[in-house]
Coordinates of C-alpha atoms in Angstrom, one line a residue:
X103 CA 27.3 6.1 5.1
X104 CA 26.8 4.7 1.7
X105 CA 24.3 2.7 -0.5
X106 CA 25.6 0.4 -3.2
X107 CA 23.4 -1.2 -5.9
X108 CA 24.6 -4.4 -7.5
X109 CA 23.0 -7.2 -9.6
X110 CA 21.6 -10.2 -7.8
X111 CA 20.2 -12.2 -10.7
X112 CA 16.8 -12.7 -12.4
X113 CA 13.5 -14.1 -11.4
X114 CA 12.0 -17.1 -13.2
X115 CA 9.9 -14.5 -15.1
X116 CA 13.0 -12.8 -16.3
X117 CA 12.8 -9.7 -14.0
X118 CA 16.2 -8.2 -13.0
X119 CA 16.8 -8.3 -9.3
X120 CA 19.1 -5.8 -7.6
X121 CA 20.8 -5.9 -4.2
X122 CA 21.2 -2.7 -2.1
X123 CA 24.0 -2.6 0.4
X124 CA 24.0 -0.1 3.3
X125 CA 27.1 0.4 5.3
X126 CA 27.7 2.6 8.4
X127 CA 30.9 4.1 9.8
X128 CA 31.5 1.1 12.1
X129 CA 31.6 -1.3 9.1
X130 CA 28.2 -2.8 9.8
X131 CA 26.5 -3.8 6.6
X132 CA 22.9 -4.6 5.6
X133 CA 21.9 -6.1 2.2
X134 CA 18.4 -6.1 0.7
X135 CA 16.9 -7.1 -2.6
X136 CA 14.0 -5.5 -4.5
X137 CA 12.5 -9.0 -5.0
X138 CA 10.3 -9.3 -1.9
X139 CA 12.1 -6.4 -0.1
X140 CA 14.0 -9.3 1.6
X141 CA 16.8 -8.8 4.1
X142 CA 19.6 -11.0 2.6
X143 CA 22.5 -10.3 4.9
X144 CA 23.4 -8.4 8.1
X145 CA 27.0 -8.1 9.0
X146 CA 27.5 -7.1 12.7
X147 CA 30.8 -6.8 14.7
X148 CA 31.4 -9.2 17.6
X149 CA 33.1 -8.3 20.9
X150 CA 36.5 -8.2 19.1
X151 CA 35.1 -6.1 16.2
X152 CA 35.0 -9.1 13.8
X153 CA 32.1 -9.0 11.4
X154 CA 29.7 -11.9 10.8
X155 CA 26.4 -12.2 8.9
X156 CA 23.8 -12.8 11.6
X157 CA 20.7 -13.5 9.5
X158 CA 19.7 -16.7 7.7
X159 CA 19.2 -16.4 3.9
X160 CA 20.1 -17.4 0.4
X161 CA 22.6 -16.7 -2.3
X162 CA 20.3 -16.6 -5.2
X163 CA 16.9 -15.4 -6.4
X164 CA 15.6 -18.9 -7.2
X165 CA 15.8 -19.9 -3.5
X166 CA 13.9 -16.7 -2.5
X167 CA 11.2 -17.6 -5.0
X168 CA 10.6 -20.7 -2.8
X169 CA 11.6 -19.6 0.7
X170 CA 9.1 -21.7 2.6
X171 CA 10.5 -20.5 5.9
X172 CA 10.3 -16.8 5.1
X173 CA 14.0 -16.0 5.7
X174 CA 14.5 -12.3 5.8
X175 CA 11.0 -11.6 4.6
X176 CA 8.7 -8.6 4.5
X177 CA 5.3 -10.0 5.4
X178 CA 1.9 -8.6 4.5
X179 CA -0.9 -7.8 4.0
X180 CA -1.5 -9.6 7.3
X181 CA 1.4 -11.2 9.1
X182 CA 0.7 -14.3 11.3
X183 CA -2.6 -16.2 11.4
X184 CA -6.2 -15.5 10.8
X185 CA -8.6 -18.1 12.0
X186 CA -10.7 -20.1 9.5
X187 CA -9.0 -17.9 6.8
X188 CA -11.8 -15.3 6.8
X189 CA -13.0 -12.1 8.4
X190 CA -16.0 -9.8 8.2
X191 CA -15.7 -6.1 7.4
X192 CA -18.5 -3.7 6.8
X193 CA -21.0 -6.6 6.5
X194 CA -18.9 -8.5 3.9
X195 CA -17.2 -11.7 4.6
X196 CA -13.7 -12.0 3.0
X197 CA -12.4 -15.5 2.3
X198 CA -8.6 -15.9 2.3
X199 CA -6.3 -18.6 1.2
X200 CA -6.2 -21.6 3.5
X201 CA -2.5 -22.1 3.6
X202 CA -2.1 -23.3 7.2
X203 CA -4.5 -26.1 7.7
X204 CA -7.9 -24.3 7.7
X205 CA -6.3 -21.0 8.6
X206 CA -4.5 -18.2 6.8
X207 CA -0.8 -17.6 7.5
X208 CA 1.2 -14.5 6.4
X209 CA -1.3 -13.1 4.0
X210 CA -1.4 -15.7 1.2
X211 CA -0.4 -15.7 -2.5
X212 CA 1.4 -13.7 -3.8
X213 CA 3.4 -13.2 -0.6
X214 CA 4.8 -9.7 -0.1
X215 CA 8.2 -11.4 0.0
X216 CA 7.7 -12.8 -3.5
X217 CA 6.9 -9.7 -5.6
X218 CA 9.0 -6.9 -7.1
X219 CA 9.3 -3.5 -5.5
X220 CA 10.3 -0.1 -6.7
X221 CA 13.5 1.0 -4.9
X222 CA 14.5 4.5 -3.9
X223 CA 17.8 5.1 -2.0
X224 CA 18.6 7.8 0.5
X225 CA 21.8 8.7 2.2
X226 CA 21.7 5.7 4.5
X227 CA 18.5 4.0 3.5
X228 CA 16.5 2.2 0.9
X229 CA 12.8 2.3 0.4
X230 CA 10.8 -0.5 -1.3
X231 CA 7.3 0.4 -2.4
X232 CA 4.5 -1.0 -4.5
X233 CA 0.7 -1.0 -4.8
X234 CA -1.0 -4.2 -3.6
X235 CA -4.1 -4.2 -5.8
X236 CA -7.7 -4.5 -4.5
X237 CA -8.5 -8.2 -3.6
X238 CA -4.9 -9.3 -3.8
X239 CA -4.6 -12.3 -1.4
X240 CA -8.4 -11.7 -0.8
X241 CA -8.1 -8.3 1.0
X242 CA -10.1 -5.3 -0.1
X243 CA -8.6 -2.0 -1.3
X244 CA -5.6 -0.9 -3.3
X245 CA -2.9 -0.7 -0.7
X246 CA 0.0 1.7 -1.2
X247 CA 2.7 0.0 0.8
X248 CA 6.3 0.7 1.6
X249 CA 9.1 -0.3 3.9
X250 CA 12.2 1.8 4.5
X251 CA 15.3 0.2 5.8
X252 CA 17.8 2.6 7.5
X253 CA 21.2 1.7 8.9
X254 CA 22.4 4.2 11.5
X255 CA 25.8 4.9 12.9
X256 CA 24.4 3.6 16.3
X257 CA 24.3 0.1 14.7
X258 CA 20.5 0.2 14.4
X259 CA 18.6 -1.4 11.6
X260 CA 15.5 0.7 11.5
X261 CA 12.3 -0.5 9.7
X262 CA 9.7 2.1 8.9
X263 CA 6.4 0.8 7.4
X264 CA 3.9 3.0 5.7
X265 CA 0.6 2.1 4.1
X266 CA -2.6 3.8 2.7
X267 CA -5.8 2.3 1.3
X268 CA -8.8 3.8 -0.3
X269 CA -11.1 1.1 1.1
X270 CA -11.3 -0.2 4.6
X271 CA -8.8 -3.1 4.9
X272 CA -6.4 -4.9 7.1
X273 CA -2.8 -4.0 7.6
X274 CA -0.5 -6.0 9.9
X275 CA 3.0 -6.1 8.3
X276 CA 6.1 -7.5 9.9
X277 CA 9.6 -8.7 9.4
X278 CA 10.4 -12.4 9.5
X279 CA 14.2 -12.4 9.7
X280 CA 15.9 -15.3 11.6
X281 CA 18.8 -14.2 13.8
X282 CA 21.7 -16.2 14.9
X283 CA 24.2 -14.0 16.8
X284 CA 27.0 -16.6 16.3
X285 CA 26.6 -16.1 12.5
X286 CA 24.0 -17.4 10.0
X287 CA 25.9 -20.7 9.9
X288 CA 26.3 -20.9 13.7
X289 CA 23.9 -23.8 14.3
X290 CA 21.5 -24.1 17.3
X291 CA 20.2 -20.8 18.8
X292 CA 18.9 -22.2 22.1
X293 CA 22.0 -21.0 23.9
X294 CA 20.9 -17.4 23.1
X295 CA 19.6 -15.5 26.1
X296 CA 16.3 -13.6 25.7
X297 CA 14.5 -10.9 27.7
X298 CA 10.9 -9.9 26.7
X299 CA 8.9 -7.1 28.4
X300 CA 5.6 -9.0 28.5
X301 CA 3.4 -10.1 31.4
X302 CA 1.3 -12.2 29.2
X303 CA 0.9 -14.1 25.9
X304 CA -2.0 -15.0 23.8
X305 CA -3.6 -18.4 24.5
X306 CA -4.3 -20.4 21.3
X307 CA -6.2 -23.4 20.1
X308 CA -4.4 -26.5 19.0
X309 CA -3.8 -25.0 15.5
X310 CA -2.3 -21.8 17.0
X311 CA -5.2 -19.4 16.6
X312 CA -5.6 -17.0 19.6
X313 CA -8.8 -17.6 21.6
X314 CA -8.9 -14.0 23.0
X315 CA -7.5 -14.9 26.4
X316 CA -4.2 -13.5 27.6
X317 CA -2.3 -15.9 29.9
X318 CA -0.2 -14.5 32.7
X319 CA 3.4 -15.7 32.2
X320 CA 4.1 -15.9 35.9
X321 CA 5.4 -19.3 36.9
X322 CA 5.3 -20.6 33.3
X323 CA 8.1 -21.3 30.7
X324 CA 6.8 -18.2 28.8
X325 CA 8.2 -15.8 31.4
X326 CA 11.1 -13.9 29.8
X327 CA 10.9 -10.9 32.1
X328 CA 14.2 -12.1 33.6
X329 CA 16.7 -12.8 30.9
X330 CA 17.2 -16.6 30.3
X331 CA 18.6 -19.0 27.8
X332 CA 16.0 -20.2 25.3
X333 CA 17.1 -23.8 26.2
X334 CA 16.1 -23.4 29.8
X335 CA 12.4 -24.0 29.2
X336 CA 11.9 -24.8 25.6
X337 CA 11.6 -28.5 26.3
X338 CA 9.2 -28.1 29.3
X339 CA 6.1 -30.3 29.6
X340 CA 3.9 -27.3 29.0
X341 CA 1.0 -27.6 26.5
X342 CA 1.5 -24.3 24.6
X343 CA 5.1 -25.3 23.9
X344 CA 4.2 -28.8 23.0
X345 CA 1.5 -27.6 20.5
X346 CA 3.9 -25.3 18.8
X347 CA 7.0 -27.5 18.9
X348 CA 8.9 -24.8 20.9
X349 CA 8.4 -21.1 21.1
X350 CA 6.0 -19.8 18.4
X351 CA 3.9 -17.4 20.5
X352 CA 2.6 -13.9 20.5
X353 CA 3.6 -11.9 23.5
X354 CA 1.4 -9.1 24.8
X355 CA 4.0 -6.4 25.3
X356 CA 4.0 -4.4 28.5
X357 CA 4.4 -1.0 26.9
X358 CA 4.1 2.3 28.7
X359 CA 3.0 4.3 25.6
X360 CA 2.0 3.7 22.0
X361 CA 5.4 5.0 20.9
X362 CA 8.5 3.1 20.0
X363 CA 9.9 1.4 23.1
X364 CA 12.5 -1.3 23.8
X365 CA 10.5 -4.6 24.3
X366 CA 13.1 -7.4 23.9
X367 CA 16.8 -8.2 24.0
X368 CA 18.8 -11.3 22.9
X369 CA 22.4 -12.0 23.6
X370 CA 25.0 -14.7 22.8
X371 CA 28.0 -15.1 25.0
X372 CA 30.7 -16.4 22.7
X373 CA 30.4 -13.6 20.2
X374 CA 29.5 -11.0 22.7
X375 CA 26.7 -9.7 20.4
X376 CA 23.5 -8.3 21.8
X377 CA 20.5 -7.2 19.9
X378 CA 17.7 -5.0 21.3
X379 CA 14.2 -4.9 19.7
X380 CA 12.1 -1.7 19.7
X381 CA 8.6 -1.3 18.4
X382 CA 5.4 0.8 18.6
X383 CA 3.1 -2.3 18.1
X384 CA 1.3 -4.2 20.9
X385 CA 2.6 -7.7 20.2
X386 CA 5.7 -9.6 19.2
X387 CA 6.0 -13.2 18.0
X388 CA 8.9 -15.2 19.4
X389 CA 9.6 -18.0 17.0
X390 CA 12.5 -20.4 17.4
X391 CA 12.6 -21.9 14.0
X392 CA 10.8 -25.1 15.0
X393 CA 9.7 -25.9 11.5
X394 CA 13.0 -25.5 9.6
X395 CA 13.7 -29.0 8.2
X396 CA 16.7 -28.7 5.9
X397 CA 17.4 -25.6 3.9
X398 CA 20.5 -24.9 1.8
X399 CA 21.5 -21.4 2.8
X400 CA 24.2 -18.9 2.1
X401 CA 27.8 -20.0 1.5
X402 CA 26.7 -23.7 1.5
X403 CA 25.3 -23.6 5.0
X404 CA 22.7 -26.1 5.9
X405 CA 19.9 -24.7 8.1
X406 CA 17.9 -27.0 10.3
X407 CA 15.5 -26.8 13.3
X408 CA 16.3 -24.0 15.7
X409 CA 19.1 -22.5 13.7
X410 CA 17.5 -19.0 13.9
X411 CA 15.2 -17.0 16.2
X412 CA 12.6 -14.4 15.0
X413 CA 11.3 -11.4 16.8
X414 CA 8.2 -10.4 14.7
X415 CA 6.6 -7.2 15.9
X416 CA 2.9 -7.1 15.1
X417 CA -0.8 -6.7 16.0
X418 CA -2.0 -9.8 17.8
X419 CA -2.8 -12.7 15.4
X420 CA -6.5 -13.0 14.5
X421 CA -7.1 -9.6 16.0
X422 CA -9.7 -8.7 13.3
X423 CA -11.9 -11.6 14.6
X424 CA -11.4 -10.8 18.4
X425 CA -13.0 -7.6 19.5
X426 CA -11.0 -7.4 22.7
X427 CA -7.7 -7.2 20.8
X428 CA -6.3 -3.9 19.4
X429 CA -7.4 -4.0 15.7
X430 CA -5.3 -4.0 12.6
X431 CA -8.1 -2.4 10.6
X432 CA -6.9 0.4 8.4
X433 CA -9.7 2.8 7.5
X434 CA -10.1 4.2 4.0
X435 CA -7.9 7.3 3.5
X436 CA -6.0 6.8 6.7
X437 CA -2.2 6.3 6.7
X438 CA -0.7 3.4 8.7
X439 CA 2.8 4.0 10.0
X440 CA 4.9 1.8 12.3
X441 CA 8.6 1.5 13.3
X442 CA 10.6 -1.5 14.4
X443 CA 14.3 -1.2 15.3
X444 CA 16.9 -4.0 15.7
X445 CA 19.8 -2.4 17.6
X446 CA 23.2 -4.2 18.0
X447 CA 25.3 -3.5 21.1

């Protein structure tokens, strides 16, 4: 195992950005930058042992300063959507940035994927940390936040989140990496086969805000309990798919405990790569890159619609406004911890 630090360029404000490369005994490599704690590259062997980079991303800092699609991004203070861009906490209404119509998406400005982090390396890991100040993005409380990326010899990319606030606040962090198991420049991902351990998904309004109702997936295109190609049902005449332009839905995971469990799997036949997803959180957003228009990615690749698929572990969107959902409230003085694992087989 090793960790290598190299230069990645400078931000528009002149800040030096470094890349951290983790490599395991199998030759698998993961690369991150301290600007945004973004995952830049993930090199994974195929069935013949040939490595390919399986996440969408950019070659330079300038592109990450824009990154409208959130490639490889660490998302916070609240991933996904909050309805009407506001919530009430302890009798105070907090107004957030309306950056998704009338709603809030992925926290607001500055995005957690667009700020500098302190980096600390371990034997096979790198930890990015910072303090998100009181009222940053509109959320109360100084939030001490960190994400530790660990690459194991079992070909696991492990993400450990930790946060503490001295005021009651929200904490719903996630990872927004887009995977393409053929390689980041492999084109359409609807040939990927997906399994999700979920009996239901959250119903939404027309602007993708959960209503509080969980819809049974039985007999619908949302049923991934038996593994199937994304292409099988993505074009179905089914209102939730039509509203979202494809899959962009939170699945209510059918977990046996509150611990870390396998909740999803994705495979691609030509490469022979399979990725398993593990989490201790109650939900996971399956997003099929419906809104990628035209992005110039790494090595001159052009990314377009459905060139990557995301598996974003999370509390349910808008949970702070829906009492029946497990809450993402972080009480003052408490420590939030969560683990997500992407394991390659």
